[in-house]
Short mmCIF file of C-alpha atoms in Angstrom, two decimals:
data_model
loop_
_atom_site.label_atom_id
_atom_site.label_comp_id
_atom_site.label_asym_id
_atom_site.label_seq_id
_atom_site.Cartn_x
_atom_site.Cartn_y
_atom_site.Cartn_z
CA MET A 1 232.81 -2.92 278.46
CA ALA A 2 234.11 0.49 277.50
CA VAL A 3 237.74 0.64 276.46
CA ALA A 4 238.36 3.47 278.92
CA HIS A 5 237.33 1.29 281.88
CA ARG A 6 239.82 -1.36 280.83
CA ILE A 7 242.61 1.16 280.25
CA TYR A 8 242.19 2.80 283.66
CA ALA A 9 241.86 -0.56 285.44
CA GLU A 10 244.94 -1.94 283.68
CA ALA A 11 246.93 1.19 284.53
CA LEU A 12 246.03 0.94 288.21
CA PHE A 13 246.63 -2.80 288.21
CA GLY A 14 250.07 -2.42 286.62
CA ALA A 15 251.12 0.38 288.96
CA ALA A 16 249.89 -1.49 292.05
CA LYS A 17 251.59 -4.72 291.00
CA GLU A 18 254.85 -2.92 290.24
CA ALA A 19 254.77 -1.19 293.63
CA GLY A 20 253.94 -4.44 295.42
CA ARG A 21 250.65 -2.91 296.62
CA LEU A 22 248.17 -5.02 294.68
CA ALA A 23 246.28 -6.38 297.71
CA PRO A 24 245.87 -3.02 299.53
CA VAL A 25 244.87 -1.21 296.34
CA HIS A 26 242.39 -3.98 295.51
CA GLU A 27 240.85 -3.67 298.96
CA ALA A 28 240.72 0.14 298.80
CA LEU A 29 239.11 0.14 295.35
CA GLY A 30 236.60 -2.54 296.37
CA ASP A 31 235.64 -0.62 299.50
CA PHE A 32 235.35 2.62 297.55
CA ALA A 33 233.20 1.05 294.81
CA ALA A 34 230.91 -0.42 297.49
CA THR A 35 230.60 3.01 299.09
CA VAL A 36 229.69 4.60 295.76
CA ALA A 37 227.14 1.84 295.08
CA GLU A 38 225.52 2.37 298.49
CA SER A 39 225.43 6.17 298.28
CA PRO A 40 223.14 7.59 295.61
CA GLU A 41 224.21 11.12 296.62
CA LEU A 42 227.91 10.36 296.04
CA ARG A 43 227.16 8.58 292.75
CA ALA A 44 225.07 11.56 291.60
CA ALA A 45 227.85 14.00 292.53
CA LEU A 46 230.48 11.97 290.67
CA ARG A 47 228.28 11.78 287.57
CA ASN A 48 227.16 15.41 287.68
CA PRO A 49 228.54 17.11 284.54
CA GLN A 50 228.07 20.57 286.10
CA LEU A 51 230.53 19.79 288.90
CA GLU A 52 234.08 20.68 287.87
CA PRO A 53 236.59 17.81 287.58
CA SER A 54 238.87 19.62 290.03
CA SER A 55 236.04 19.67 292.60
CA LYS A 56 235.41 15.97 292.07
CA SER A 57 239.13 15.34 292.46
CA ALA A 58 239.17 17.18 295.78
CA ILE A 59 236.12 15.26 297.01
CA LEU A 60 237.62 11.92 296.03
CA GLY A 61 240.98 12.81 297.55
CA ASP A 62 239.31 13.71 300.85
CA LEU A 63 237.24 10.53 300.84
CA ALA A 64 240.20 8.28 300.05
CA GLY A 65 242.50 9.84 302.63
CA ASP A 66 246.22 9.14 302.82
CA GLU A 67 246.10 5.46 303.79
CA GLU A 68 246.85 4.21 300.25
CA PRO A 69 248.55 7.04 298.26
CA LEU A 70 248.62 5.10 294.98
CA PHE A 71 244.86 4.64 295.13
CA THR A 72 244.24 8.26 296.20
CA ASN A 73 246.34 9.55 293.29
CA PHE A 74 244.45 7.24 290.94
CA LEU A 75 241.09 8.61 292.12
CA ARG A 76 242.26 12.17 291.61
CA LEU A 77 243.55 11.38 288.13
CA VAL A 78 240.29 9.68 287.14
CA ALA A 79 238.31 12.69 288.36
CA GLU A 80 240.57 15.18 286.55
CA LYS A 81 240.14 13.20 283.31
CA GLY A 82 236.35 13.41 283.66
CA ARG A 83 235.85 9.72 284.46
CA ALA A 84 234.79 9.94 288.12
CA GLY A 85 231.29 8.73 287.29
CA GLU A 86 232.76 5.52 285.88
CA LEU A 87 234.59 4.34 289.00
CA GLU A 88 232.18 1.45 289.60
CA GLU A 89 232.79 0.09 286.10
CA ILE A 90 236.56 0.57 286.48
CA ALA A 91 236.40 -1.36 289.76
CA LYS A 92 234.59 -4.25 288.03
CA GLU A 93 237.27 -4.42 285.37
CA PHE A 94 239.99 -4.25 288.04
CA GLU A 95 238.30 -7.18 289.82
CA ARG A 96 238.42 -9.14 286.57
CA LEU A 97 242.16 -8.46 286.32
CA ILE A 98 242.69 -9.59 289.91
CA ALA A 99 240.75 -12.80 289.24
CA ARG A 100 242.92 -13.50 286.20
CA GLU A 101 246.08 -12.83 288.21
CA GLU A 102 244.93 -15.19 290.95
CA ARG A 103 243.81 -17.77 288.37
CA ARG A 104 240.32 -17.54 289.81
CA LEU A 105 237.17 -18.14 287.79
CA THR A 106 233.85 -16.69 288.90
CA VAL A 107 230.81 -18.61 287.70
CA GLU A 108 227.07 -18.51 288.20
CA LEU A 109 225.49 -21.93 288.52
CA THR A 110 221.74 -22.11 287.90
CA THR A 111 219.87 -25.31 288.68
CA ALA A 112 216.25 -26.43 288.68
CA ARG A 113 216.40 -27.22 292.40
CA GLU A 114 218.56 -26.38 295.39
CA LEU A 115 221.77 -28.44 295.35
CA THR A 116 223.19 -30.15 298.40
CA ASP A 117 226.69 -29.10 299.43
CA ALA A 118 228.04 -32.41 298.12
CA GLU A 119 226.36 -31.98 294.72
CA ALA A 120 227.54 -28.39 294.35
CA GLY A 121 231.04 -29.38 295.44
CA ALA A 122 231.19 -32.17 292.86
CA ILE A 123 230.09 -29.85 290.06
CA LEU A 124 232.56 -27.15 291.09
CA LYS A 125 235.37 -29.74 291.29
CA GLN A 126 234.63 -30.80 287.70
CA ILE A 127 234.71 -27.17 286.56
CA GLU A 128 238.01 -26.56 288.41
CA ASP A 129 239.55 -29.66 286.83
CA ALA A 130 238.40 -28.62 283.35
CA ALA A 131 239.41 -24.96 283.72
CA GLY A 132 242.60 -25.51 285.69
CA ARG A 133 241.62 -22.61 287.92
CA LYS A 134 240.09 -22.04 291.33
CA VAL A 135 236.34 -21.56 290.96
CA GLU A 136 234.11 -19.24 292.98
CA ALA A 137 230.45 -19.83 292.34
CA THR A 138 227.15 -18.23 293.08
CA GLN A 139 224.12 -20.46 292.90
CA LYS A 140 220.62 -19.68 291.69
CA VAL A 141 217.53 -21.81 291.45
CA ASP A 142 215.25 -21.58 288.41
CA PRO A 143 212.49 -24.23 288.48
CA ASP A 144 211.71 -23.46 284.81
CA LEU A 145 214.90 -25.31 283.83
CA VAL A 146 213.08 -28.57 284.65
CA GLY A 147 216.43 -30.32 285.22
CA GLY A 148 220.15 -29.98 284.51
CA ILE A 149 222.27 -26.86 284.94
CA VAL A 150 223.16 -23.59 283.27
CA LEU A 151 226.69 -22.34 283.83
CA GLN A 152 227.64 -18.71 283.19
CA ALA A 153 231.31 -17.67 283.34
CA GLY A 154 231.83 -14.16 282.01
CA SER A 155 230.47 -14.15 278.46
CA LEU A 156 230.57 -17.97 278.20
CA ARG A 157 227.24 -19.68 278.80
CA VAL A 158 226.82 -23.45 278.90
CA ASP A 159 223.21 -24.60 278.94
CA ALA A 160 222.85 -28.25 279.92
CA SER A 161 219.29 -27.87 281.15
CA VAL A 162 216.24 -29.81 280.02
CA ARG A 163 214.60 -26.54 279.00
CA GLY A 164 217.66 -25.65 276.89
CA ARG A 165 217.68 -29.06 275.22
CA LEU A 166 213.96 -28.79 274.44
CA GLU A 167 214.46 -25.30 272.94
CA ARG A 168 217.34 -26.55 270.75
CA LEU A 169 215.22 -29.52 269.63
CA ARG A 170 212.31 -27.19 268.80
CA ASN A 171 214.63 -24.93 266.78
CA ASP A 172 216.03 -27.93 264.89
CA LEU A 173 212.52 -29.15 264.08
CA VAL A 174 211.46 -25.69 262.87
CA ARG A 175 214.50 -25.45 260.58
CA SER A 176 213.94 -28.96 259.12
#
């Protein structure tokens, strides 16, 4: 994560929170980041070094409109500082700040087979109890795990799979 992404996200987060506009700014930034992700032409224009920052600022101001002035001003500032091509990364960092504010933990749960709703619910309940936070999870299936689970939360990875245990055992045997 680039320091600049964090600085811009924290600045927007702080200003939005202070103004009592955190939810609308979060929604506007999320919608805008989704639009950029879905539009290769817009992404290319924002990342084009030959396009003047003032032109990018005008484009972003027109796209954002006047519905959320704090967000519109933020977009213009980012463009004028030459960071318009980094808006998707800034939005990801802003989402991380929102999750921390809401005491929400986003995890990726990988299992060897599809879990029933009851099984997934029980696992998520254990994670919530351990973390003391609300957990939002995405689930993946990887038959190569053989059994068990792999839990990814940000940079933390917990591998309780059979494949992971076998790899650790193999490494221990090689080192012995």
